[in-house]
């Protein structure tokens, strides 16, 4: 009995009864376990021994979570439009460089096949000549023809069948329809080429090609943003409009406040070579 009692006392001690042992074993039926006189005996329910964890962490309240989500939403609403606009500009900038490269490669392949470059004088005498020379060297998805045979993708210049304008100037006004009517091609990357090819004395015989980076069915359809014009020169070079020697000066025809219906046609040179243009 004394031995069993001693074992019970030892068991309680091991379970965290909080007493201090001063010796080993049990003398008679008495334990040599003593408590300090001024220290009250502490007891711990067995349930606490198994449920309490010193590593337990505090959690966020529902109110705190909702407040945090609200702050995140406000910050996102303030920053997302700017991020999206910058992303679109990067797309247009890279698309312009790619489009110009495609046109230069087409002209280079023409030169290799014919032994001489294609020049303004080779094309300006008849509308649609330039586009027909280039077709064999382009990856064409749709050949829209021109606006004179009612098969063009853009009927009557820039007008859709519902009568809405689809192209704007750099300052957001209605753009002229004169320079997109001598051939229209949709390439396999979704971009669209539109040609001006005339021997008109009003324009002194010109050969222009305009590229819409993301096609005419996608906005903004605006000169200086997703739409850019190039000019074929007498020596066969294809220059970005606004460069020295081209027909339209960028100081006049690439203005945010310009009122001319061709404003923006000369933004191409800046868009290619001036990084500040996209800022």
C-alpha positions as a Markdown table, in Angstrom:
| # | Residue | x | y | z |
|---|---|---|---|---|
| 1 | Unk | 0.0 | 0.0 | 0.0 |
| 2 | Unk | 2.8 | 2.4 | 0.9 |
| 3 | Unk | 4.6 | 1.5 | -2.3 |
| 4 | Unk | 1.4 | 2.1 | -4.4 |
| 5 | Unk | 0.8 | 5.4 | -2.6 |
| 6 | Unk | 4.4 | 6.4 | -3.4 |
| 7 | Unk | 3.9 | 5.6 | -7.1 |
| 8 | Unk | 0.7 | 7.6 | -7.2 |
| 9 | Unk | 2.5 | 10.6 | -5.7 |
| 10 | Unk | 5.3 | 10.3 | -8.2 |
| 11 | Unk | 2.8 | 10.0 | -11.0 |
| 12 | Unk | 1.1 | 13.3 | -10.0 |
| 13 | Unk | 4.4 | 14.9 | -9.8 |
| 14 | Unk | 5.3 | 13.8 | -13.3 |
| 15 | Unk | 1.9 | 15.1 | -14.6 |
| 16 | Unk | 2.9 | 18.6 | -13.5 |
| 17 | Unk | 1.4 | 19.0 | -10.0 |
| 18 | Unk | 3.9 | 21.8 | -9.5 |
| 19 | Unk | 5.6 | 20.5 | -6.3 |
| 20 | Unk | 9.3 | 20.3 | -5.6 |
| 21 | Unk | 10.9 | 17.0 | -4.7 |
| 22 | Unk | 13.6 | 17.1 | -2.1 |
| 23 | Unk | 14.5 | 13.5 | -2.2 |
| 24 | Unk | 14.0 | 10.2 | -4.0 |
| 25 | Unk | 11.4 | 7.6 | -3.1 |
| 26 | Unk | 8.9 | 7.4 | -0.3 |
| 27 | Unk | 9.6 | 6.8 | 3.4 |
| 28 | Unk | 7.0 | 4.6 | 4.9 |
| 29 | Unk | 3.6 | 6.0 | 3.9 |
| 30 | Unk | 4.9 | 9.5 | 3.9 |
| 31 | Unk | 6.4 | 11.3 | 0.9 |
| 32 | Unk | 9.5 | 13.4 | 1.4 |
| 33 | Unk | 8.1 | 15.8 | -1.1 |
| 34 | Unk | 7.7 | 19.2 | 0.6 |
| 35 | Unk | 6.1 | 22.5 | -0.4 |
| 36 | Unk | 7.4 | 25.9 | 0.5 |
| 37 | Unk | 5.5 | 27.2 | 3.4 |
| 38 | Unk | 4.5 | 30.5 | 1.8 |
| 39 | Unk | 3.8 | 29.0 | -1.7 |
| 40 | Unk | 0.3 | 27.9 | -2.3 |
| 41 | Unk | -0.1 | 24.6 | -3.8 |
| 42 | Unk | -1.0 | 24.9 | -7.5 |
| 43 | Unk | -3.0 | 22.4 | -9.4 |
| 44 | Unk | -3.6 | 22.1 | -13.1 |
| 45 | Unk | -6.6 | 20.3 | -14.5 |
| 46 | Unk | -5.5 | 17.5 | -16.8 |
| 47 | Unk | -7.4 | 19.0 | -19.8 |
| 48 | Unk | -5.1 | 22.0 | -19.7 |
| 49 | Unk | -2.1 | 19.7 | -20.0 |
| 50 | Unk | -3.3 | 18.5 | -23.3 |
| 51 | Unk | -5.0 | 21.6 | -24.8 |
| 52 | Unk | -2.7 | 24.4 | -24.1 |
| 53 | Unk | 0.0 | 25.2 | -26.6 |
| 54 | Unk | 2.6 | 27.9 | -26.2 |
| 55 | Unk | 3.0 | 28.1 | -30.0 |
| 56 | Unk | -0.6 | 29.0 | -30.7 |
| 57 | Unk | -0.8 | 32.2 | -32.9 |
| 58 | Unk | -3.4 | 34.9 | -32.9 |
| 59 | Unk | -5.5 | 35.2 | -36.1 |
| 60 | Unk | -6.9 | 38.3 | -38.0 |
| 61 | Unk | -10.4 | 39.3 | -37.3 |
| 62 | Unk | -13.0 | 39.5 | -40.1 |
| 63 | Unk | -13.0 | 43.3 | -39.8 |
| 64 | Unk | -9.3 | 43.5 | -40.2 |
| 65 | Unk | -9.4 | 41.3 | -43.3 |
| 66 | Unk | -12.2 | 43.4 | -44.9 |
| 67 | Unk | -10.3 | 46.6 | -44.2 |
| 68 | Unk | -7.2 | 45.2 | -45.8 |
| 69 | Unk | -9.1 | 44.0 | -48.8 |
| 70 | Unk | -10.7 | 47.4 | -49.1 |
| 71 | Unk | -7.3 | 49.2 | -49.1 |
| 72 | Unk | -6.0 | 46.8 | -51.7 |
| 73 | Unk | -9.0 | 47.5 | -53.9 |
| 74 | Unk | -8.6 | 51.3 | -53.6 |
| 75 | Unk | -4.9 | 51.1 | -54.5 |
| 76 | Unk | -5.7 | 48.8 | -57.5 |
| 77 | Unk | -8.4 | 51.1 | -58.8 |
| 78 | Unk | -5.9 | 54.0 | -58.7 |
| 79 | Unk | -3.0 | 52.2 | -60.4 |
| 80 | Unk | -4.6 | 49.7 | -62.8 |
| 81 | Unk | -5.7 | 52.3 | -65.5 |
| 82 | Unk | -2.1 | 53.6 | -65.7 |
| 83 | Unk | -0.6 | 50.1 | -65.8 |
| 84 | Unk | -3.0 | 49.1 | -68.6 |
| 85 | Unk | -2.3 | 52.3 | -70.6 |
| 86 | Unk | 1.5 | 51.7 | -70.3 |
| 87 | Unk | 1.1 | 48.1 | -71.4 |
| 88 | Unk | -0.9 | 49.2 | -74.5 |
| 89 | Unk | 1.7 | 51.7 | -75.4 |
| 90 | Unk | 4.4 | 49.1 | -75.2 |
| 91 | Unk | 2.4 | 46.9 | -77.5 |
| 92 | Unk | 1.9 | 49.7 | -80.0 |
| 93 | Unk | 5.6 | 50.6 | -79.8 |
| 94 | Unk | 6.8 | 47.1 | -80.5 |
| 95 | Unk | 4.1 | 46.6 | -83.1 |
| 96 | Unk | 5.3 | 49.7 | -85.0 |
| 97 | Unk | 8.9 | 48.5 | -85.1 |
| 98 | Unk | 7.8 | 45.0 | -86.3 |
| 99 | Unk | 5.5 | 46.5 | -89.0 |
| 100 | Unk | 8.2 | 48.8 | -90.3 |
| 101 | Unk | 10.6 | 45.8 | -90.4 |
| 102 | Unk | 8.1 | 43.7 | -92.4 |
| 103 | Unk | 7.7 | 46.5 | -95.0 |
| 104 | Unk | 11.5 | 47.0 | -95.3 |
| 105 | Unk | 12.0 | 43.2 | -95.7 |
| 106 | Unk | 9.4 | 43.2 | -98.5 |
| 107 | Unk | 11.1 | 46.0 | -100.3 |
| 108 | Unk | 14.5 | 44.3 | -99.9 |
| 109 | Unk | 13.1 | 41.0 | -101.4 |
| 110 | Unk | 11.7 | 43.0 | -104.3 |
| 111 | Unk | 15.1 | 44.5 | -104.9 |
| 112 | Unk | 16.8 | 41.1 | -104.8 |
| 113 | Unk | 14.3 | 39.6 | -107.3 |
| 114 | Unk | 14.4 | 42.6 | -109.7 |
| 115 | Unk | 17.9 | 43.8 | -109.3 |
| 116 | Unk | 16.9 | 47.4 | -108.4 |
| 117 | Unk | 14.8 | 49.0 | -105.7 |
| 118 | Unk | 11.2 | 49.9 | -106.0 |
| 119 | Unk | 10.9 | 53.7 | -106.2 |
| 120 | Unk | 8.2 | 56.3 | -106.1 |
| 121 | Unk | 8.5 | 56.9 | -109.8 |
| 122 | Unk | 7.8 | 53.2 | -110.4 |
| 123 | Unk | 4.4 | 53.4 | -108.6 |
| 124 | Unk | 3.0 | 56.9 | -108.5 |
| 125 | Unk | 1.7 | 56.8 | -112.1 |
| 126 | Unk | -1.2 | 54.5 | -111.3 |
| 127 | Unk | -3.2 | 53.8 | -108.2 |
| 128 | Unk | -2.8 | 50.4 | -106.5 |
| 129 | Unk | 0.6 | 49.8 | -108.2 |
| 130 | Unk | 2.6 | 49.9 | -105.0 |
| 131 | Unk | 0.4 | 47.4 | -103.2 |
| 132 | Unk | 0.5 | 45.0 | -106.1 |
| 133 | Unk | 4.3 | 45.1 | -106.1 |
| 134 | Unk | 4.4 | 44.3 | -102.4 |
| 135 | Unk | 1.8 | 41.5 | -102.2 |
| 136 | Unk | 4.2 | 38.6 | -103.2 |
| 137 | Unk | 6.4 | 39.5 | -100.3 |
| 138 | Unk | 3.8 | 39.8 | -97.5 |
| 139 | Unk | 2.0 | 37.2 | -95.4 |
| 140 | Unk | -1.6 | 38.3 | -96.3 |
| 141 | Unk | -4.6 | 37.1 | -94.5 |
| 142 | Unk | -7.2 | 39.2 | -96.4 |
| 143 | Unk | -6.8 | 41.2 | -99.5 |
| 144 | Unk | -9.5 | 43.9 | -99.1 |
| 145 | Unk | -9.0 | 45.5 | -102.5 |
| 146 | Unk | -9.6 | 49.3 | -102.7 |
| 147 | Unk | -12.5 | 51.5 | -102.0 |
| 148 | Unk | -13.4 | 52.0 | -105.6 |
| 149 | Unk | -14.7 | 48.4 | -106.1 |
| 150 | Unk | -16.8 | 48.2 | -102.9 |
| 151 | Unk | -14.9 | 45.2 | -101.6 |
| 152 | Unk | -12.6 | 47.0 | -99.3 |
| 153 | Unk | -12.6 | 46.2 | -95.6 |
| 154 | Unk | -13.1 | 49.9 | -94.9 |
| 155 | Unk | -15.9 | 51.1 | -97.2 |
| 156 | Unk | -15.6 | 54.7 | -98.4 |
| 157 | Unk | -12.3 | 55.4 | -96.7 |
| 158 | Unk | -12.7 | 55.2 | -93.0 |
| 159 | Unk | -16.4 | 54.6 | -92.7 |
| 160 | Unk | -17.9 | 51.3 | -91.6 |
| 161 | Unk | -21.2 | 50.2 | -92.9 |
| 162 | Unk | -22.9 | 51.7 | -89.9 |
| 163 | Unk | -21.6 | 55.1 | -90.8 |
| 164 | Unk | -19.3 | 55.6 | -87.9 |
| 165 | Unk | -15.8 | 57.0 | -88.3 |
| 166 | Unk | -13.2 | 54.5 | -87.3 |
| 167 | Unk | -10.0 | 56.7 | -87.4 |
| 168 | Unk | -9.1 | 59.9 | -85.6 |
| 169 | Unk | -6.3 | 62.4 | -85.7 |
| 170 | Unk | -3.6 | 62.6 | -83.0 |
| 171 | Unk | -5.7 | 65.3 | -81.3 |
| 172 | Unk | -8.8 | 63.1 | -81.4 |
| 173 | Unk | -10.7 | 64.8 | -84.3 |
| 174 | Unk | -12.1 | 63.1 | -87.4 |
| 175 | Unk | -9.2 | 62.2 | -89.7 |
| 176 | Unk | -9.1 | 62.5 | -93.5 |
| 177 | Unk | -10.1 | 59.5 | -95.6 |
| 178 | Unk | -7.9 | 60.3 | -98.5 |
| 179 | Unk | -4.8 | 58.1 | -97.7 |
| 180 | Unk | -6.3 | 54.7 | -97.1 |
| 181 | Unk | -8.2 | 54.0 | -100.3 |
| 182 | Unk | -5.7 | 52.6 | -102.8 |
| 183 | Unk | -5.4 | 49.1 | -101.4 |
| 184 | Unk | -6.0 | 47.5 | -98.1 |
| 185 | Unk | -4.3 | 44.3 | -96.8 |
| 186 | Unk | -4.8 | 42.5 | -93.5 |
| 187 | Unk | -1.7 | 40.6 | -92.6 |
| 188 | Unk | -1.6 | 37.3 | -90.7 |
| 189 | Unk | -0.6 | 39.0 | -87.4 |
| 190 | Unk | -3.8 | 41.0 | -87.4 |
| 191 | Unk | -2.2 | 44.3 | -88.5 |
| 192 | Unk | -3.6 | 46.2 | -91.5 |
| 193 | Unk | -1.8 | 48.0 | -94.3 |
| 194 | Unk | -3.6 | 50.8 | -96.2 |
| 195 | Unk | -2.1 | 52.5 | -99.3 |
| 196 | Unk | -2.2 | 55.9 | -101.0 |
| 197 | Unk | -0.8 | 55.6 | -104.5 |
| 198 | Unk | -1.6 | 58.5 | -106.9 |
| 199 | Unk | -0.1 | 60.7 | -109.6 |
| 200 | Unk | -2.5 | 63.5 | -108.7 |
| 201 | Unk | -1.0 | 66.9 | -109.2 |
| 202 | Unk | -2.7 | 67.9 | -106.0 |
| 203 | Unk | -0.3 | 65.7 | -104.1 |
| 204 | Unk | 2.6 | 65.8 | -106.7 |
| 205 | Unk | 2.4 | 62.0 | -107.1 |
| 206 | Unk | 2.8 | 60.2 | -103.7 |
| 207 | Unk | 3.2 | 56.7 | -102.4 |
| 208 | Unk | 2.2 | 56.2 | -98.8 |
| 209 | Unk | 1.6 | 53.1 | -96.7 |
| 210 | Unk | -0.2 | 53.3 | -93.4 |
| 211 | Unk | -0.1 | 50.5 | -90.8 |
| 212 | Unk | -2.7 | 50.0 | -88.2 |
| 213 | Unk | -0.9 | 47.9 | -85.5 |
| 214 | Unk | -3.9 | 46.0 | -84.2 |
| 215 | Unk | -6.3 | 46.2 | -87.2 |
| 216 | Unk | -9.2 | 48.4 | -88.1 |
| 217 | Unk | -11.7 | 46.5 | -85.9 |
| 218 | Unk | -9.8 | 47.4 | -82.7 |
| 219 | Unk | -9.5 | 50.8 | -81.1 |
| 220 | Unk | -8.1 | 53.4 | -80.8 |
| 221 | Unk | -7.7 | 53.6 | -84.6 |
| 222 | Unk | -5.8 | 56.9 | -84.1 |
| 223 | Unk | -2.8 | 58.4 | -85.9 |
| 224 | Unk | 0.1 | 58.5 | -83.5 |
| 225 | Unk | -1.2 | 55.7 | -81.2 |
| 226 | Unk | -1.9 | 52.6 | -83.2 |
| 227 | Unk | -1.8 | 54.0 | -86.7 |
| 228 | Unk | 1.4 | 55.2 | -88.5 |
| 229 | Unk | 2.2 | 56.3 | -92.0 |
| 230 | Unk | 5.4 | 55.8 | -94.2 |
| 231 | Unk | 6.4 | 57.4 | -97.5 |
| 232 | Unk | 8.2 | 55.7 | -100.4 |
| 233 | Unk | 10.9 | 58.1 | -101.7 |
| 234 | Unk | 12.4 | 58.7 | -105.1 |
| 235 | Unk | 15.5 | 56.6 | -104.2 |
| 236 | Unk | 13.5 | 53.6 | -103.0 |
| 237 | Unk | 13.8 | 54.3 | -99.3 |
| 238 | Unk | 10.7 | 53.9 | -97.2 |
| 239 | Unk | 10.9 | 56.6 | -94.6 |
| 240 | Unk | 8.7 | 57.2 | -91.5 |
| 241 | Unk | 6.5 | 60.2 | -92.1 |
| 242 | Unk | 7.9 | 63.2 | -90.2 |
| 243 | Unk | 11.5 | 62.3 | -91.2 |
| 244 | Unk | 13.6 | 64.8 | -93.2 |
| 245 | Unk | 12.5 | 64.9 | -96.8 |
| 246 | Unk | 9.0 | 63.5 | -96.2 |
| 247 | Unk | 5.9 | 65.5 | -97.1 |
| 248 | Unk | 4.6 | 66.3 | -93.6 |
| 249 | Unk | 6.5 | 68.1 | -90.8 |
| 250 | Unk | 6.2 | 66.5 | -87.4 |
| 251 | Unk | 6.1 | 69.9 | -85.6 |
| 252 | Unk | 2.9 | 70.7 | -87.4 |
| 253 | Unk | 1.4 | 67.3 | -88.1 |
| 254 | Unk | 2.1 | 65.6 | -84.8 |
| 255 | Unk | 0.5 | 68.0 | -82.3 |
| 256 | Unk | -1.8 | 67.2 | -79.4 |
| 257 | Unk | -3.7 | 70.4 | -80.2 |
| 258 | Unk | -3.6 | 70.2 | -84.0 |
| 259 | Unk | -6.9 | 70.8 | -85.9 |
| 260 | Unk | -5.9 | 69.6 | -89.4 |
| 261 | Unk | -7.6 | 66.4 | -90.5 |
| 262 | Unk | -4.2 | 64.9 | -91.2 |
| 263 | Unk | -2.7 | 65.7 | -87.8 |
| 264 | Unk | -0.8 | 62.7 | -86.5 |
| 265 | Unk | 0.4 | 61.5 | -89.9 |
| 266 | Unk | 3.9 | 62.8 | -89.1 |
| 267 | Unk | 4.2 | 61.1 | -85.7 |
| 268 | Unk | 5.8 | 58.0 | -87.1 |
| 269 | Unk | 9.4 | 59.2 | -87.0 |
| 270 | Unk | 9.1 | 60.3 | -83.4 |
| 271 | Unk | 7.3 | 57.1 | -82.4 |
| 272 | Unk | 10.2 | 55.1 | -83.9 |
| 273 | Unk | 13.2 | 57.0 | -82.6 |
| 274 | Unk | 12.2 | 59.2 | -79.7 |
| 275 | Unk | 11.4 | 57.2 | -76.5 |
| 276 | Unk | 10.0 | 60.3 | -74.9 |
| 277 | Unk | 7.1 | 60.1 | -77.5 |
| 278 | Unk | 5.6 | 57.2 | -75.7 |
| 279 | Unk | 5.7 | 58.8 | -72.3 |
